[in-house]
Amino acid sequence: MANEKTMKGNIEEFAVQMKRLVNNKEQSDIKFLIGSNRKPIYAHRCILANRCAVFKAMFQDQAQRAGVVDNTVPFVLADMTPDIFLAVMEFIYTNCVTLTPKIAIDSLGIGLEYGLEELRKLAGHYLIENLAVHNVCECLQASIVFAQTELKDSCILFIDDHTEDVFKSKGFAELSEDSLVEILKSDGLTMDESKILKYVRDWAQVNSVVLKKPYVEIGKKAVKQIRLTLFTPEEIEKIEVENRKEPFIPIECFSVAWKFHATKKSDSGNPLMRVRTGTESREHHTHLLTEAPSA
């Protein structure tokens, strides 16, 4: 109709009232058994089915296999903890979610797994707003696992601004190699390459023990992100001597650095010939790039 208009009431009050239905046994028509201890949590089939396609398919599959909808048969979700499941229920019922550092990353993953796009966004924004030295590496790994570009970029920017503190953190030692590679690609790291190399070596030694692999086999992709061209010839010679004892850095990486020093020519397409924000000045840096070439 021409004069038809949706008038919105108090959305916040609606969410408060709907939250009272979360895990309300008296008015529920479905039960879940959550986690390894099978904690019972109660819900409403119609709300879950209409808000989440995964739950709708779950209920339909049960009805097809049993030939009838049986509200007495619980659904077992052993791979989800009760606090995560209750957060998901809160979102489904209210379109809001109460997040904590403990459940935010898992909520992001569940949002993706269950097709709850708004939950994914809320969890991602929460993580970005609460980035800190102690959690940024874990958040970066989550951003890579779940392919969350905005979160990944925010983590890298945070690490750029707090490079040494992050590299000293427990989370840095626990990084996957793919996550470490993403960090080392950054031009904005505020630390000299000599320290970056030291921390990468330390990371490799820790993970050598954890993964039970030889030190020289750890971080083959990551070490190729070390920018040897930033070092002076004298520094490179010392690194080579150390590397002969344990060949952590591939020979071809040294070849690139020595070729640069011989020709004093930078390759505009090679990110390893760019000076980072925190690189200590050396005379030969005048021949290197200070920023990425424009697209």
PDB file of C-alpha atoms in Angstrom:
ATOM      1  CA  MET A   1       0.000   0.000   0.000  1.00  0.00           C
ATOM      2  CA  ALA A   2       1.143   3.542  -0.723  1.00  0.00           C
ATOM      3  CA  ASN A   3       1.098   4.669   2.927  1.00  0.00           C
ATOM      4  CA  GLU A   4       2.516   1.440   4.344  1.00  0.00           C
ATOM      5  CA  LYS A   5       5.542   1.962   6.595  1.00  0.00           C
ATOM      6  CA  THR A   6       7.290  -0.255   9.127  1.00  0.00           C
ATOM      7  CA  MET A   7       7.475   1.577  12.444  1.00  0.00           C
ATOM      8  CA  LYS A   8      10.254   0.282  14.679  1.00  0.00           C
ATOM      9  CA  GLY A   9       9.709  -0.182  18.385  1.00  0.00           C
ATOM     10  CA  ASN A  10      12.370  -0.474  21.085  1.00  0.00           C
ATOM     11  CA  ILE A  11      14.826  -2.930  19.523  1.00  0.00           C
ATOM     12  CA  GLU A  12      16.949  -3.160  22.664  1.00  0.00           C
ATOM     13  CA  GLU A  13      13.981  -4.042  24.842  1.00  0.00           C
ATOM     14  CA  PHE A  14      12.947  -6.699  22.313  1.00  0.00           C
ATOM     15  CA  ALA A  15      16.430  -8.249  22.518  1.00  0.00           C
ATOM     16  CA  VAL A  16      16.271  -8.276  26.329  1.00  0.00           C
ATOM     17  CA  GLN A  17      12.919 -10.052  26.257  1.00  0.00           C
ATOM     18  CA  MET A  18      14.002 -12.566  23.633  1.00  0.00           C
ATOM     19  CA  LYS A  19      17.153 -13.393  25.587  1.00  0.00           C
ATOM     20  CA  ARG A  20      14.910 -14.757  28.330  1.00  0.00           C
ATOM     21  CA  LEU A  21      13.992 -17.589  25.968  1.00  0.00           C
ATOM     22  CA  VAL A  22      17.613 -18.737  25.646  1.00  0.00           C
ATOM     23  CA  ASN A  23      18.017 -22.071  27.455  1.00  0.00           C
ATOM     24  CA  ASN A  24      14.472 -21.762  28.841  1.00  0.00           C
ATOM     25  CA  LYS A  25      13.473 -25.344  29.614  1.00  0.00           C
ATOM     26  CA  GLU A  26       9.820 -24.643  30.368  1.00  0.00           C
ATOM     27  CA  GLN A  27       8.970 -23.218  26.938  1.00  0.00           C
ATOM     28  CA  SER A  28      11.410 -25.188  24.803  1.00  0.00           C
ATOM     29  CA  ASP A  29      10.667 -27.969  22.319  1.00  0.00           C
ATOM     30  CA  ILE A  30      14.218 -29.181  21.622  1.00  0.00           C
ATOM     31  CA  LYS A  31      17.231 -30.147  23.701  1.00  0.00           C
ATOM     32  CA  PHE A  32      20.931 -30.105  22.838  1.00  0.00           C
ATOM     33  CA  LEU A  33      23.675 -31.966  24.682  1.00  0.00           C
ATOM     34  CA  ILE A  34      26.778 -29.795  24.401  1.00  0.00           C
ATOM     35  CA  GLY A  35      30.445 -30.554  24.899  1.00  0.00           C
ATOM     36  CA  SER A  36      32.282 -33.528  26.294  1.00  0.00           C
ATOM     37  CA  ASN A  37      30.181 -33.427  29.465  1.00  0.00           C
ATOM     38  CA  ARG A  38      26.928 -33.333  27.465  1.00  0.00           C
ATOM     39  CA  LYS A  39      25.537 -30.221  29.166  1.00  0.00           C
ATOM     40  CA  PRO A  40      21.793 -29.915  28.347  1.00  0.00           C
ATOM     41  CA  ILE A  41      20.756 -26.658  26.688  1.00  0.00           C
ATOM     42  CA  TYR A  42      17.163 -25.988  25.621  1.00  0.00           C
ATOM     43  CA  ALA A  43      15.906 -24.114  22.573  1.00  0.00           C
ATOM     44  CA  HIS A  44      13.004 -23.548  20.203  1.00  0.00           C
ATOM     45  CA  ARG A  45      12.976 -25.411  16.931  1.00  0.00           C
ATOM     46  CA  CYS A  46      11.065 -22.775  14.936  1.00  0.00           C
ATOM     47  CA  ILE A  47      13.394 -19.915  15.951  1.00  0.00           C
ATOM     48  CA  LEU A  48      16.572 -21.835  15.186  1.00  0.00           C
ATOM     49  CA  ALA A  49      15.258 -23.148  11.854  1.00  0.00           C
ATOM     50  CA  ASN A  50      14.187 -19.714  10.661  1.00  0.00           C
ATOM     51  CA  ARG A  51      17.358 -17.953  11.745  1.00  0.00           C
ATOM     52  CA  CYS A  52      19.939 -20.528  10.696  1.00  0.00           C
ATOM     53  CA  ALA A  53      19.968 -22.717   7.578  1.00  0.00           C
ATOM     54  CA  VAL A  54      22.300 -25.225   9.258  1.00  0.00           C
ATOM     55  CA  PHE A  55      19.861 -25.881  12.086  1.00  0.00           C
ATOM     56  CA  LYS A  56      16.985 -26.069   9.605  1.00  0.00           C
ATOM     57  CA  ALA A  57      18.815 -28.745   7.619  1.00  0.00           C
ATOM     58  CA  MET A  58      19.697 -30.562  10.853  1.00  0.00           C
ATOM     59  CA  PHE A  59      16.052 -30.727  11.907  1.00  0.00           C
ATOM     60  CA  GLN A  60      14.874 -31.778   8.455  1.00  0.00           C
ATOM     61  CA  ASP A  61      17.439 -34.556   8.326  1.00  0.00           C
ATOM     62  CA  GLN A  62      16.272 -35.863  11.697  1.00  0.00           C
ATOM     63  CA  ALA A  63      12.635 -35.835  10.583  1.00  0.00           C
ATOM     64  CA  GLN A  64      13.430 -37.626   7.320  1.00  0.00           C
ATOM     65  CA  ARG A  65      15.421 -40.355   9.030  1.00  0.00           C
ATOM     66  CA  ALA A  66      12.870 -40.884  11.802  1.00  0.00           C
ATOM     67  CA  GLY A  67       9.806 -40.306   9.658  1.00  0.00           C
ATOM     68  CA  VAL A  68       8.432 -37.939  12.277  1.00  0.00           C
ATOM     69  CA  VAL A  69       9.569 -34.941  14.341  1.00  0.00           C
ATOM     70  CA  ASP A  70      10.521 -36.290  17.766  1.00  0.00           C
ATOM     71  CA  ASN A  71      11.078 -33.566  20.335  1.00  0.00           C
ATOM     72  CA  THR A  72      12.284 -36.079  22.918  1.00  0.00           C
ATOM     73  CA  VAL A  73      15.447 -36.974  20.991  1.00  0.00           C
ATOM     74  CA  PRO A  74      18.288 -34.537  21.852  1.00  0.00           C
ATOM     75  CA  PHE A  75      20.906 -33.299  19.429  1.00  0.00           C
ATOM     76  CA  VAL A  76      24.474 -33.991  20.539  1.00  0.00           C
ATOM     77  CA  LEU A  77      27.143 -31.400  19.676  1.00  0.00           C
ATOM     78  CA  ALA A  78      30.232 -32.755  21.407  1.00  0.00           C
ATOM     79  CA  ASP A  79      32.720 -30.514  19.559  1.00  0.00           C
ATOM     80  CA  MET A  80      31.288 -27.238  20.884  1.00  0.00           C
ATOM     81  CA  THR A  81      31.616 -25.881  24.417  1.00  0.00           C
ATOM     82  CA  PRO A  82      28.514 -24.703  26.316  1.00  0.00           C
ATOM     83  CA  ASP A  83      29.697 -21.084  26.553  1.00  0.00           C
ATOM     84  CA  ILE A  84      30.196 -20.914  22.785  1.00  0.00           C
ATOM     85  CA  PHE A  85      26.848 -22.552  22.096  1.00  0.00           C
ATOM     86  CA  LEU A  86      25.033 -20.183  24.463  1.00  0.00           C
ATOM     87  CA  ALA A  87      26.665 -17.223  22.709  1.00  0.00           C
ATOM     88  CA  VAL A  88      25.389 -18.554  19.376  1.00  0.00           C
ATOM     89  CA  MET A  89      21.926 -19.002  20.883  1.00  0.00           C
ATOM     90  CA  GLU A  90      21.987 -15.444  22.215  1.00  0.00           C
ATOM     91  CA  PHE A  91      22.804 -14.164  18.743  1.00  0.00           C
ATOM     92  CA  ILE A  92      20.105 -16.251  17.047  1.00  0.00           C
ATOM     93  CA  TYR A  93      17.440 -15.097  19.488  1.00  0.00           C
ATOM     94  CA  THR A  94      18.429 -11.440  19.847  1.00  0.00           C
ATOM     95  CA  ASN A  95      20.769 -10.566  16.948  1.00  0.00           C
ATOM     96  CA  CYS A  96      23.221  -9.468  19.666  1.00  0.00           C
ATOM     97  CA  VAL A  97      26.026 -11.422  21.285  1.00  0.00           C
ATOM     98  CA  THR A  98      27.987 -11.082  24.511  1.00  0.00           C
ATOM     99  CA  LEU A  99      31.624 -11.801  23.673  1.00  0.00           C
ATOM    100  CA  THR A 100      34.704 -12.330  25.813  1.00  0.00           C
ATOM    101  CA  PRO A 101      38.343 -12.902  24.820  1.00  0.00           C
ATOM    102  CA  LYS A 102      37.848 -16.579  25.634  1.00  0.00           C
ATOM    103  CA  ILE A 103      35.067 -17.193  23.088  1.00  0.00           C
ATOM    104  CA  ALA A 104      35.488 -14.493  20.432  1.00  0.00           C
ATOM    105  CA  ILE A 105      37.668 -16.470  18.000  1.00  0.00           C
ATOM    106  CA  ASP A 106      35.493 -19.565  18.285  1.00  0.00           C
ATOM    107  CA  SER A 107      32.402 -17.405  17.746  1.00  0.00           C
ATOM    108  CA  LEU A 108      33.978 -16.112  14.550  1.00  0.00           C
ATOM    109  CA  GLY A 109      34.533 -19.678  13.368  1.00  0.00           C
ATOM    110  CA  ILE A 110      31.009 -20.785  14.305  1.00  0.00           C
ATOM    111  CA  GLY A 111      29.575 -17.764  12.502  1.00  0.00           C
ATOM    112  CA  LEU A 112      31.269 -18.963   9.330  1.00  0.00           C
ATOM    113  CA  GLU A 113      30.443 -22.643   9.860  1.00  0.00           C
ATOM    114  CA  TYR A 114      26.758 -21.996  10.556  1.00  0.00           C
ATOM    115  CA  GLY A 115      26.287 -19.280   7.947  1.00  0.00           C
ATOM    116  CA  LEU A 116      25.616 -16.577  10.557  1.00  0.00           C
ATOM    117  CA  GLU A 117      27.212 -13.684   8.708  1.00  0.00           C
ATOM    118  CA  GLU A 118      26.294 -11.019  11.244  1.00  0.00           C
ATOM    119  CA  LEU A 119      27.796 -13.092  14.062  1.00  0.00           C
ATOM    120  CA  ARG A 120      30.998 -13.414  12.033  1.00  0.00           C
ATOM    121  CA  LYS A 121      31.136  -9.649  11.593  1.00  0.00           C
ATOM    122  CA  LEU A 122      30.460  -8.924  15.258  1.00  0.00           C
ATOM    123  CA  ALA A 123      33.129 -11.366  16.411  1.00  0.00           C
ATOM    124  CA  GLY A 124      35.611  -9.957  13.895  1.00  0.00           C
ATOM    125  CA  HIS A 125      34.972  -6.384  15.037  1.00  0.00           C
ATOM    126  CA  TYR A 126      35.308  -7.418  18.669  1.00  0.00           C
ATOM    127  CA  LEU A 127      38.693  -8.999  17.973  1.00  0.00           C
ATOM    128  CA  ILE A 128      39.906  -5.912  16.106  1.00  0.00           C
ATOM    129  CA  GLU A 129      38.799  -3.601  18.917  1.00  0.00           C
ATOM    130  CA  ASN A 130      40.559  -5.729  21.527  1.00  0.00           C
ATOM    131  CA  LEU A 131      43.891  -6.429  19.847  1.00  0.00           C
ATOM    132  CA  ALA A 132      46.773  -6.526  22.310  1.00  0.00           C
ATOM    133  CA  VAL A 133      50.345  -7.793  22.445  1.00  0.00           C
ATOM    134  CA  HIS A 134      49.263 -10.996  24.194  1.00  0.00           C
ATOM    135  CA  ASN A 135      46.541 -11.962  21.674  1.00  0.00           C
ATOM    136  CA  VAL A 136      47.434 -10.450  18.308  1.00  0.00           C
ATOM    137  CA  CYS A 137      49.333 -13.529  17.088  1.00  0.00           C
ATOM    138  CA  GLU A 138      46.397 -15.797  17.899  1.00  0.00           C
ATOM    139  CA  CYS A 139      44.046 -13.383  16.138  1.00  0.00           C
ATOM    140  CA  LEU A 140      46.330 -13.281  13.108  1.00  0.00           C
ATOM    141  CA  GLN A 141      46.327 -17.060  12.884  1.00  0.00           C
ATOM    142  CA  ALA A 142      42.525 -17.078  13.106  1.00  0.00           C
ATOM    143  CA  SER A 143      42.307 -14.475  10.341  1.00  0.00           C
ATOM    144  CA  ILE A 144      44.379 -16.706   8.064  1.00  0.00           C
ATOM    145  CA  VAL A 145      42.545 -19.935   8.928  1.00  0.00           C
ATOM    146  CA  PHE A 146      39.157 -18.281   8.406  1.00  0.00           C
ATOM    147  CA  ALA A 147      40.259 -16.042   5.490  1.00  0.00           C
ATOM    148  CA  GLN A 148      39.299 -12.793   7.242  1.00  0.00           C
ATOM    149  CA  THR A 149      41.123 -10.034   5.384  1.00  0.00           C
ATOM    150  CA  GLU A 150      40.011  -7.104   7.565  1.00  0.00           C
ATOM    151  CA  LEU A 151      41.107  -8.868  10.731  1.00  0.00           C
ATOM    152  CA  LYS A 152      44.412  -9.918   9.162  1.00  0.00           C
ATOM    153  CA  ASP A 153      45.208  -6.387   8.005  1.00  0.00           C
ATOM    154  CA  SER A 154      44.365  -4.992  11.449  1.00  0.00           C
ATOM    155  CA  CYS A 155      46.646  -7.549  13.106  1.00  0.00           C
ATOM    156  CA  ILE A 156      49.530  -6.698  10.794  1.00  0.00           C
ATOM    157  CA  LEU A 157      49.117  -2.973  11.463  1.00  0.00           C
ATOM    158  CA  PHE A 158      49.098  -3.639  15.212  1.00  0.00           C
ATOM    159  CA  ILE A 159      52.239  -5.763  14.921  1.00  0.00           C
ATOM    160  CA  ASP A 160      53.881  -3.022  12.855  1.00  0.00           C
ATOM    161  CA  ASP A 161      53.301  -0.579  15.718  1.00  0.00           C
ATOM    162  CA  HIS A 162      54.369  -2.988  18.489  1.00  0.00           C
ATOM    163  CA  THR A 163      56.890  -5.144  16.665  1.00  0.00           C
ATOM    164  CA  GLU A 164      59.448  -5.955  19.343  1.00  0.00           C
ATOM    165  CA  ASP A 165      56.879  -6.472  22.103  1.00  0.00           C
ATOM    166  CA  VAL A 166      54.956  -8.894  19.871  1.00  0.00           C
ATOM    167  CA  PHE A 167      58.094 -10.742  18.775  1.00  0.00           C
ATOM    168  CA  LYS A 168      58.998 -11.221  22.457  1.00  0.00           C
ATOM    169  CA  SER A 169      55.541 -12.583  23.315  1.00  0.00           C
ATOM    170  CA  LYS A 170      54.588 -16.192  23.924  1.00  0.00           C
ATOM    171  CA  GLY A 171      52.119 -15.983  21.046  1.00  0.00           C
ATOM    172  CA  PHE A 172      54.909 -15.245  18.569  1.00  0.00           C
ATOM    173  CA  ALA A 173      56.673 -18.506  19.416  1.00  0.00           C
ATOM    174  CA  GLU A 174      53.391 -20.353  18.795  1.00  0.00           C
ATOM    175  CA  LEU A 175      52.787 -18.867  15.337  1.00  0.00           C
ATOM    176  CA  SER A 176      52.311 -21.133  12.356  1.00  0.00           C
ATOM    177  CA  GLU A 177      54.772 -20.634   9.539  1.00  0.00           C
ATOM    178  CA  ASP A 178      52.084 -19.175   7.265  1.00  0.00           C
ATOM    179  CA  SER A 179      51.255 -16.575   9.903  1.00  0.00           C
ATOM    180  CA  LEU A 180      54.917 -15.717  10.378  1.00  0.00           C
ATOM    181  CA  VAL A 181      55.312 -15.283   6.619  1.00  0.00           C
ATOM    182  CA  GLU A 182      52.449 -12.752   6.608  1.00  0.00           C
ATOM    183  CA  ILE A 183      54.177 -10.752   9.334  1.00  0.00           C
ATOM    184  CA  LEU A 184      57.552 -10.813   7.592  1.00  0.00           C
ATOM    185  CA  LYS A 185      56.014  -9.551   4.354  1.00  0.00           C
ATOM    186  CA  SER A 186      55.207  -6.255   6.048  1.00  0.00           C
ATOM    187  CA  ASP A 187      57.235  -3.148   5.219  1.00  0.00           C
ATOM    188  CA  GLY A 188      55.964  -1.517   8.407  1.00  0.00           C
ATOM    189  CA  LEU A 189      57.756  -3.606  11.033  1.00  0.00           C
ATOM    190  CA  THR A 190      59.389  -1.209  13.481  1.00  0.00           C
ATOM    191  CA  MET A 191      62.512  -3.219  14.175  1.00  0.00           C
ATOM    192  CA  ASP A 192      65.865  -3.633  12.476  1.00  0.00           C
ATOM    193  CA  GLU A 193      66.412  -6.661  10.255  1.00  0.00           C
ATOM    194  CA  SER A 194      69.167  -7.984  12.524  1.00  0.00           C
ATOM    195  CA  LYS A 195      66.682  -8.361  15.371  1.00  0.00           C
ATOM    196  CA  ILE A 196      64.037  -9.767  13.046  1.00  0.00           C
ATOM    197  CA  LEU A 197      66.481 -12.465  11.939  1.00  0.00           C
ATOM    198  CA  LYS A 198      67.291 -13.262  15.580  1.00  0.00           C
ATOM    199  CA  TYR A 199      63.625 -13.691  16.518  1.00  0.00           C
ATOM    200  CA  VAL A 200      62.936 -15.827  13.447  1.00  0.00           C
ATOM    201  CA  ARG A 201      65.839 -18.086  14.442  1.00  0.00           C
ATOM    202  CA  ASP A 202      64.466 -18.284  17.986  1.00  0.00           C
ATOM    203  CA  TRP A 203      61.007 -19.121  16.600  1.00  0.00           C
ATOM    204  CA  ALA A 204      62.513 -21.912  14.488  1.00  0.00           C
ATOM    205  CA  GLN A 205      64.405 -23.388  17.425  1.00  0.00           C
ATOM    206  CA  VAL A 206      61.283 -23.487  19.604  1.00  0.00           C
ATOM    207  CA  ASN A 207      59.209 -25.067  16.860  1.00  0.00           C
ATOM    208  CA  SER A 208      61.964 -27.540  16.089  1.00  0.00           C
ATOM    209  CA  VAL A 209      61.449 -28.940  19.588  1.00  0.00           C
ATOM    210  CA  VAL A 210      57.646 -28.781  19.425  1.00  0.00           C
ATOM    211  CA  LEU A 211      57.362 -30.350  15.980  1.00  0.00           C
ATOM    212  CA  LYS A 212      60.314 -32.696  16.506  1.00  0.00           C
ATOM    213  CA  LYS A 213      61.952 -31.638  13.259  1.00  0.00           C
ATOM    214  CA  PRO A 214      65.538 -30.530  12.595  1.00  0.00           C
ATOM    215  CA  TYR A 215      66.076 -26.816  13.155  1.00  0.00           C
ATOM    216  CA  VAL A 216      67.209 -26.280   9.551  1.00  0.00           C
ATOM    217  CA  GLU A 217      63.926 -27.719   8.225  1.00  0.00           C
ATOM    218  CA  ILE A 218      61.758 -25.306  10.156  1.00  0.00           C
ATOM    219  CA  GLY A 219      60.612 -22.096   8.554  1.00  0.00           C
ATOM    220  CA  LYS A 220      61.796 -22.687   4.993  1.00  0.00           C
ATOM    221  CA  LYS A 221      59.169 -20.280   3.665  1.00  0.00           C
ATOM    222  CA  ALA A 222      59.519 -17.775   6.479  1.00  0.00           C
ATOM    223  CA  VAL A 223      63.284 -17.373   6.307  1.00  0.00           C
ATOM    224  CA  LYS A 224      63.020 -16.396   2.641  1.00  0.00           C
ATOM    225  CA  GLN A 225      61.256 -13.224   3.826  1.00  0.00           C
ATOM    226  CA  ILE A 226      64.391 -12.028   5.641  1.00  0.00           C
ATOM    227  CA  ARG A 227      65.731  -9.016   3.752  1.00  0.00           C
ATOM    228  CA  LEU A 228      69.455  -9.722   3.524  1.00  0.00           C
ATOM    229  CA  THR A 229      69.898  -6.767   1.174  1.00  0.00           C
ATOM    230  CA  LEU A 230      69.352  -4.487   4.179  1.00  0.00           C
ATOM    231  CA  PHE A 231      72.595  -5.717   5.753  1.00  0.00           C
ATOM    232  CA  THR A 232      76.055  -4.384   4.958  1.00  0.00           C
ATOM    233  CA  PRO A 233      78.562  -6.729   3.260  1.00  0.00           C
ATOM    234  CA  GLU A 234      80.335  -7.152   6.604  1.00  0.00           C
ATOM    235  CA  GLU A 235      77.093  -8.154   8.305  1.00  0.00           C
ATOM    236  CA  ILE A 236      76.249 -10.602   5.534  1.00  0.00           C
ATOM    237  CA  GLU A 237      79.679 -12.243   5.892  1.00  0.00           C
ATOM    238  CA  LYS A 238      79.054 -12.814   9.613  1.00  0.00           C
ATOM    239  CA  ILE A 239      75.608 -14.247   8.911  1.00  0.00           C
ATOM    240  CA  GLU A 240      77.104 -16.569   6.295  1.00  0.00           C
ATOM    241  CA  VAL A 241      79.700 -17.860   8.768  1.00  0.00           C
ATOM    242  CA  GLU A 242      76.968 -18.626  11.300  1.00  0.00           C
ATOM    243  CA  ASN A 243      74.803 -20.153   8.604  1.00  0.00           C
ATOM    244  CA  ARG A 244      77.510 -22.635   7.598  1.00  0.00           C
ATOM    245  CA  LYS A 245      77.210 -24.238  11.040  1.00  0.00           C
ATOM    246  CA  GLU A 246      73.454 -24.657  10.601  1.00  0.00           C
ATOM    247  CA  PRO A 247      72.274 -23.840   7.046  1.00  0.00           C
ATOM    248  CA  PHE A 248      69.053 -22.123   8.084  1.00  0.00           C
ATOM    249  CA  ILE A 249      69.102 -19.513   5.302  1.00  0.00           C
ATOM    250  CA  PRO A 250      69.092 -20.844   1.707  1.00  0.00           C
ATOM    251  CA  ILE A 251      72.146 -20.048  -0.426  1.00  0.00           C
ATOM    252  CA  GLU A 252      70.004 -18.322  -3.045  1.00  0.00           C
ATOM    253  CA  CYS A 253      69.014 -15.681  -0.470  1.00  0.00           C
ATOM    254  CA  PHE A 254      72.663 -14.766  -0.030  1.00  0.00           C
ATOM    255  CA  SER A 255      73.108 -14.696  -3.804  1.00  0.00           C
ATOM    256  CA  VAL A 256      70.412 -12.029  -4.157  1.00  0.00           C
ATOM    257  CA  ALA A 257      72.032  -9.893  -1.462  1.00  0.00           C
ATOM    258  CA  TRP A 258      75.542 -10.179  -2.915  1.00  0.00           C
ATOM    259  CA  LYS A 259      74.275  -9.405  -6.415  1.00  0.00           C
ATOM    260  CA  PHE A 260      72.656  -6.231  -5.116  1.00  0.00           C
ATOM    261  CA  HIS A 261      75.842  -5.106  -3.388  1.00  0.00           C
ATOM    262  CA  ALA A 262      77.831  -5.791  -6.561  1.00  0.00           C
ATOM    263  CA  THR A 263      75.492  -3.888  -8.886  1.00  0.00           C
ATOM    264  CA  LYS A 264      73.860  -1.354  -6.500  1.00  0.00           C
ATOM    265  CA  LYS A 265      70.664  -1.909  -8.497  1.00  0.00           C
ATOM    266  CA  SER A 266      67.288  -2.550  -6.907  1.00  0.00           C
ATOM    267  CA  ASP A 267      64.600  -4.701  -8.435  1.00  0.00           C
ATOM    268  CA  SER A 268      61.368  -2.740  -8.074  1.00  0.00           C
ATOM    269  CA  GLY A 269      59.365  -5.937  -8.152  1.00  0.00           C
ATOM    270  CA  ASN A 270      61.292  -7.583  -5.332  1.00  0.00           C
ATOM    271  CA  PRO A 271      59.885  -6.803  -1.847  1.00  0.00           C
ATOM    272  CA  LEU A 272      63.126  -8.065  -0.282  1.00  0.00           C
ATOM    273  CA  MET A 273      64.799  -4.908  -1.563  1.00  0.00           C
ATOM    274  CA  ARG A 274      62.550  -2.559   0.399  1.00  0.00           C
ATOM    275  CA  VAL A 275      63.611  -0.832   3.610  1.00  0.00           C
ATOM    276  CA  ARG A 276      61.246  -1.468   6.529  1.00  0.00           C
ATOM    277  CA  THR A 277      59.974   1.320   8.783  1.00  0.00           C
ATOM    278  CA  GLY A 278      62.224   0.247  11.652  1.00  0.00           C
ATOM    279  CA  THR A 279      65.340  -0.552   9.643  1.00  0.00           C
ATOM    280  CA  GLU A 280      68.426   1.147  11.033  1.00  0.00           C
ATOM    281  CA  SER A 281      70.070   3.325   8.411  1.00  0.00           C
ATOM    282  CA  ARG A 282      73.042   1.965   6.486  1.00  0.00           C
ATOM    283  CA  GLU A 283      74.931   3.775   3.724  1.00  0.00           C
ATOM    284  CA  HIS A 284      73.902   1.410   0.939  1.00  0.00           C
ATOM    285  CA  HIS A 285      70.183   1.909   1.670  1.00  0.00           C
ATOM    286  CA  THR A 286      70.202   4.870  -0.707  1.00  0.00           C
ATOM    287  CA  HIS A 287      70.139   2.297  -3.506  1.00  0.00           C
ATOM    288  CA  LEU A 288      67.172   0.422  -2.037  1.00  0.00           C
ATOM    289  CA  LEU A 289      63.448   1.117  -2.173  1.00  0.00           C
ATOM    290  CA  THR A 290      61.831   2.861   0.774  1.00  0.00           C
ATOM    291  CA  GLU A 291      58.271   1.901  -0.138  1.00  0.00           C
ATOM    292  CA  ALA A 292      56.318  -0.455  -2.353  1.00  0.00           C
ATOM    293  CA  PRO A 293      55.905   0.642  -5.983  1.00  0.00           C
ATOM    294  CA  SER A 294      52.465   2.092  -6.716  1.00  0.00           C
ATOM    295  CA  ALA A 295      49.993  -0.228  -8.448  1.00  0.00           C
TER     296      ALA A 295
END
